[in-house]
Tab-separated table of C-alpha atoms in Angstrom:
chain	number	residue	atom	x	y	z
A	1	GLY	CA	-6.124	45.323	-0.704
A	2	ALA	CA	-9.043	45.639	-3.065
A	3	ALA	CA	-11.285	43.649	-0.766
A	4	ALA	CA	-10.456	45.987	2.110
A	5	LEU	CA	-11.392	49.028	0.017
A	6	VAL	CA	-14.718	47.441	-0.950
A	7	ALA	CA	-15.414	46.618	2.683
A	8	LEU	CA	-14.541	50.160	3.787
A	9	ARG	CA	-16.905	51.616	1.218
A	10	GLY	CA	-19.687	49.531	2.675
A	11	GLN	CA	-20.416	47.525	-0.482
A	12	VAL	CA	-19.870	44.246	1.333
A	13	SER	CA	-21.619	43.344	4.565
A	14	ALA	CA	-19.894	42.003	7.660
A	15	ARG	CA	-21.770	38.743	7.214
A	16	ASP	CA	-20.283	38.312	3.699
A	17	ILE	CA	-16.807	38.982	5.068
A	18	GLN	CA	-17.287	36.379	7.804
A	19	LYS	CA	-18.565	33.848	5.251
A	20	LEU	CA	-15.503	34.405	3.080
A	21	ALA	CA	-13.178	34.125	6.074
A	22	ARG	CA	-14.802	30.837	7.174
A	23	ARG	CA	-14.610	29.467	3.636
A	24	ASN	CA	-10.929	30.368	3.358
A	25	ALA	CA	-10.182	28.776	6.728
A	26	ARG	CA	-12.054	25.612	5.738
A	27	ARG	CA	-10.153	25.371	2.445
A	28	CYS	CA	-6.883	25.893	4.301
A	29	ARG	CA	-7.669	23.059	6.754
A	30	ALA	CA	-8.746	20.768	3.909
A	31	GLY	CA	-5.547	21.506	2.027
A	32	ARG	CA	-3.443	20.721	5.094
A	33	ALA	CA	-5.353	17.479	5.646
A	34	ALA	CA	-4.834	16.473	2.014
A	35	LYS	CA	-1.110	17.172	2.304
A	36	MET	CA	-0.877	15.059	5.466
A	37	VAL	CA	-2.707	12.151	3.819
A	38	ALA	CA	-0.412	12.339	0.805
A	39	LEU	CA	2.657	12.456	3.043
A	40	ALA	CA	1.427	9.457	5.058
A	41	ALA	CA	0.784	7.485	1.857
A	42	LEU	CA	4.253	8.372	0.584
A	43	VAL	CA	5.938	7.292	3.809
A	44	THR	CA	3.914	4.057	3.936
A	45	GLY	CA	4.750	3.235	0.307
A	46	GLY	CA	8.435	3.918	0.898
A	47	ALA	CA	8.461	1.719	3.986
A	48	PHE	CA	6.752	-1.104	2.078
A	49	ALA	CA	9.221	-0.821	-0.793
A	50	ALA	CA	12.166	-0.853	1.630
A	51	TRP	CA	10.749	-3.916	3.407
A	52	LYS	CA	10.340	-5.790	0.127
A	53	TRP	CA	13.877	-4.866	-0.923
A	54	TRP	CA	15.251	-6.019	2.445
A	55	GLU	CA	13.394	-9.349	2.154
A	56	ARG	CA	14.922	-9.933	-1.285
A	57	GLN	CA	18.396	-9.148	0.051
A	58	ALA	CA	17.995	-11.463	3.049
A	59	ASN	CA	16.577	-14.419	1.039
A	60	PRO	CA	18.088	-14.442	-2.455
A	61	GLU	CA	16.757	-17.040	-4.848
A	62	TRP	CA	20.161	-18.595	-5.449
A	63	LEU	CA	20.514	-19.316	-1.714
A	64	VAL	CA	17.365	-21.405	-1.479
A	65	GLU	CA	18.035	-25.076	-2.103
A	66	PRO	CA	15.762	-26.865	-4.573
A	67	PRO	CA	13.548	-29.607	-3.200
A	68	ALA	CA	14.863	-33.171	-3.257
A	69	ALA	CA	14.089	-35.107	-6.387
A	70	THR	CA	11.457	-37.797	-6.088
A	71	GLU	CA	12.339	-40.899	-8.007
A	72	VAL	CA	9.970	-43.671	-9.119
A	73	PRO	CA	11.188	-47.117	-7.967
A	74	GLU	CA	12.358	-49.380	-10.788
A	75	SER	CA	10.423	-52.371	-9.480
A	76	GLY	CA	7.842	-52.280	-12.227
A	77	GLY	CA	5.896	-49.048	-12.146
A	78	LEU	CA	2.790	-48.255	-10.243
A	79	GLY	CA	1.106	-50.572	-7.728
A	80	SER	CA	-2.533	-50.911	-6.824
A	81	VAL	CA	-4.266	-48.725	-4.293
A	82	ASP	CA	-4.854	-51.523	-1.754
A	83	GLY	CA	-1.198	-52.494	-1.757
A	84	SER	CA	-1.651	-55.911	-3.316
A	85	GLY	CA	0.717	-55.081	-6.126
A	86	GLY	CA	-1.549	-56.492	-8.821
A	87	GLU	CA	-0.458	-60.070	-8.241
A	88	GLU	CA	-3.036	-62.859	-8.047
A	89	GLN	CA	-3.244	-64.788	-4.808
A	90	PRO	CA	-3.859	-68.597	-4.972
């Protein structure tokens, strides 16, 4: 309202009005783009959280069997690297 009165009185040029209109349109487009980016980030984050939750439900920790125990043979401990067993050959 007040801007229209100023324009009608001739205190603002047509070029200034066009500049303001372009600036407002640019800000509006930037705001819409920012909202779309935020919405995309929110949807992506929600999908990732749902995927992680689903993975936890499908593979619970109590369902996974522990690895088989490895036992050391009782034959006297560790042997040598070359397989000779540490015994002397005649």
